[in-house]
Amino acid sequence: MSVAKVIEINASSPKSVEDAVRSGLKKVSGTVKGIQGAWINETKVVTDGNGEITEWRVNLRVTFLVE
C-alpha cells in the first residue's frame, strides 16, 4: 500500500507560468523526495502599472509518496 501526501507551494518567474512551475518543483525537490506530480491551483500575474506583465506566480499542490 502506498501513501501520498500533498503540500502547497508558491513559485514565481519573470518569464512564464511554465518556468514558475519548473523553478518551484526544482526548489521543492531539494528537500522532498518521491514527487509524483503537481497541479496548478492558482495563477496570478504582477504588472508594471501599464498592463505589462512583470512576473508570473503560481500556487502549486505537489504530491509525493510517503516512505
Rosetta silent file (secondary structure, phi, psi, omega in degrees, C-alpha in Angstrom):
SEQUENCE: MSVAKVIEINASSPKSVEDAVRSGLKKVSGTVKGIQGAWINETKVVTDGNGEITEWRVNLRVTFLVE
SCORE:     score description
SCORE:     0.000 S_00000001
   1 L     0.000  135.375  177.432    0.000    0.000    0.000 S_00000001
   2 L  -105.960  145.951  175.477    1.257    3.475   -0.895 S_00000001
   3 E  -122.609  131.071  179.298    0.511    6.657    0.969 S_00000001
   4 E  -114.584  152.136  177.547    0.799   10.036   -0.718 S_00000001
   5 E  -124.471  150.063  178.383    0.957   13.489    0.788 S_00000001
   6 E  -120.011  129.402  174.105    0.067   16.841   -0.797 S_00000001
   7 E  -120.162  158.951 -179.357    1.821   20.101    0.037 S_00000001
   8 E  -114.680  131.634  178.677    1.113   23.566   -1.285 S_00000001
   9 E  -132.525  160.512  173.836    3.869   25.871   -2.557 S_00000001
  10 E  -119.110  139.993  179.003    4.098   29.236   -4.304 S_00000001
  11 E  -143.150  158.340 -179.460    6.612   29.978   -7.064 S_00000001
  12 E  -143.673  161.675  178.259    7.262   32.837   -9.470 S_00000001
  13 E  -157.910  144.037  174.375    9.126   33.679  -12.653 S_00000001
  14 L   -79.645  -10.004 -174.148    9.543   36.757  -14.833 S_00000001
  15 L   -90.386  -57.586 -172.520    9.430   34.504  -17.933 S_00000001
  16 L  -166.341  168.970  174.399    6.315   32.301  -17.920 S_00000001
  17 H   -62.527  -45.180 -179.415    3.909   30.099  -15.985 S_00000001
  18 H   -58.368  -42.820  179.377    5.842   27.042  -17.151 S_00000001
  19 H   -66.294  -37.075  176.632    9.105   28.489  -15.842 S_00000001
  20 H   -62.837  -42.759  177.937    7.465   29.293  -12.496 S_00000001
  21 H   -62.983  -48.085 -179.643    6.249   25.686  -12.219 S_00000001
  22 H   -59.815  -44.410 -178.363    9.661   24.301  -13.158 S_00000001
  23 H   -68.396  -36.934  177.240   11.516   26.513  -10.670 S_00000001
  24 H   -64.085  -45.293  179.098    9.046   25.681   -7.889 S_00000001
  25 H   -66.183  -38.145  178.727    9.369   21.938   -8.465 S_00000001
  26 H   -63.322  -43.757 -179.338   13.157   22.169   -8.687 S_00000001
  27 H   -65.103  -46.627 -177.663   13.339   24.048   -5.384 S_00000001
  28 H   -69.461  -27.729 -179.997   10.972   21.718   -3.502 S_00000001
  29 L   -69.162  -12.088  175.289   12.734   18.612   -4.877 S_00000001
  30 L   -69.769  -25.598 -179.028   15.789   19.641   -2.844 S_00000001
  31 L  -121.287  -19.231 -178.683   14.003   18.630    0.361 S_00000001
  32 L  -111.058  125.060  179.495   11.064   16.482   -0.772 S_00000001
  33 L  -104.455  156.342  176.157   11.745   13.101   -2.387 S_00000001
  34 L    77.346   29.257  179.569    9.383   10.911   -4.394 S_00000001
  35 E   -64.279  127.391 -178.148    7.465   13.705   -6.114 S_00000001
  36 E   -99.824  -27.130 -179.106    4.764   12.123   -8.248 S_00000001
  37 E   171.793  178.917  179.502    3.194   15.206   -9.777 S_00000001
  38 E  -153.510  155.420  172.474    1.729   18.640   -9.244 S_00000001
  39 E  -133.419  148.572 -179.955   -1.242   20.662  -10.297 S_00000001
  40 E   -81.385  118.033 -179.812   -1.651   24.400  -10.629 S_00000001
  41 E   -86.432  -35.075 -176.707   -4.140   25.579   -8.064 S_00000001
  42 E  -155.434  145.548  175.744   -3.963   29.276   -8.957 S_00000001
  43 E  -124.965  137.742  179.909   -2.197   31.541  -11.453 S_00000001
  44 E  -139.976  150.783  173.977   -1.521   35.233  -10.903 S_00000001
  45 E  -121.433  151.189  173.636    0.357   37.954  -12.778 S_00000001
  46 E  -111.992  135.645 -178.545    2.074   41.081  -11.496 S_00000001
  47 E  -115.556  166.634 -179.052    2.039   44.130  -13.758 S_00000001
  48 L   -90.495    5.432 -178.633    4.100   47.282  -14.030 S_00000001
  49 L    99.102  -18.113  178.214    1.086   49.580  -13.849 S_00000001
  50 L  -108.627   12.017  179.092    0.842   49.926  -17.627 S_00000001
  51 L    90.177   -1.594  177.606   -0.579   46.467  -18.208 S_00000001
  52 L   -85.412  132.940 -179.904    2.765   44.803  -18.973 S_00000001
  53 E   -76.051  126.772  178.394    3.341   41.542  -17.108 S_00000001
  54 E  -107.139  -20.616 -178.683    6.477   41.644  -14.960 S_00000001
  55 E  -156.795  139.833  173.848    6.048   38.375  -13.053 S_00000001
  56 E  -104.483  133.401  178.679    4.063   35.132  -13.267 S_00000001
  57 E  -125.272  140.486  177.583    3.067   33.491   -9.986 S_00000001
  58 E  -130.678  146.622  171.557    1.648   30.027   -9.420 S_00000001
  59 E  -109.319  118.452 -175.666    0.252   28.223   -6.429 S_00000001
  60 E  -112.556  145.340  167.819    1.044   24.511   -6.784 S_00000001
  61 E  -108.911  118.475 -174.703   -0.144   21.416   -4.974 S_00000001
  62 E  -107.295  128.566 -179.522    2.679   18.898   -5.058 S_00000001
  63 E  -105.259  133.631  176.333    2.039   15.179   -4.470 S_00000001
  64 E  -143.181  156.015 -179.759    4.741   12.851   -3.168 S_00000001
  65 E   -81.399  138.536  175.981    4.931    9.351   -1.737 S_00000001
  66 E   -88.771  128.278 -178.918    5.464    8.932    1.994 S_00000001
  67 L   -83.739    0.000    0.000    8.199    6.416    2.759 S_00000001
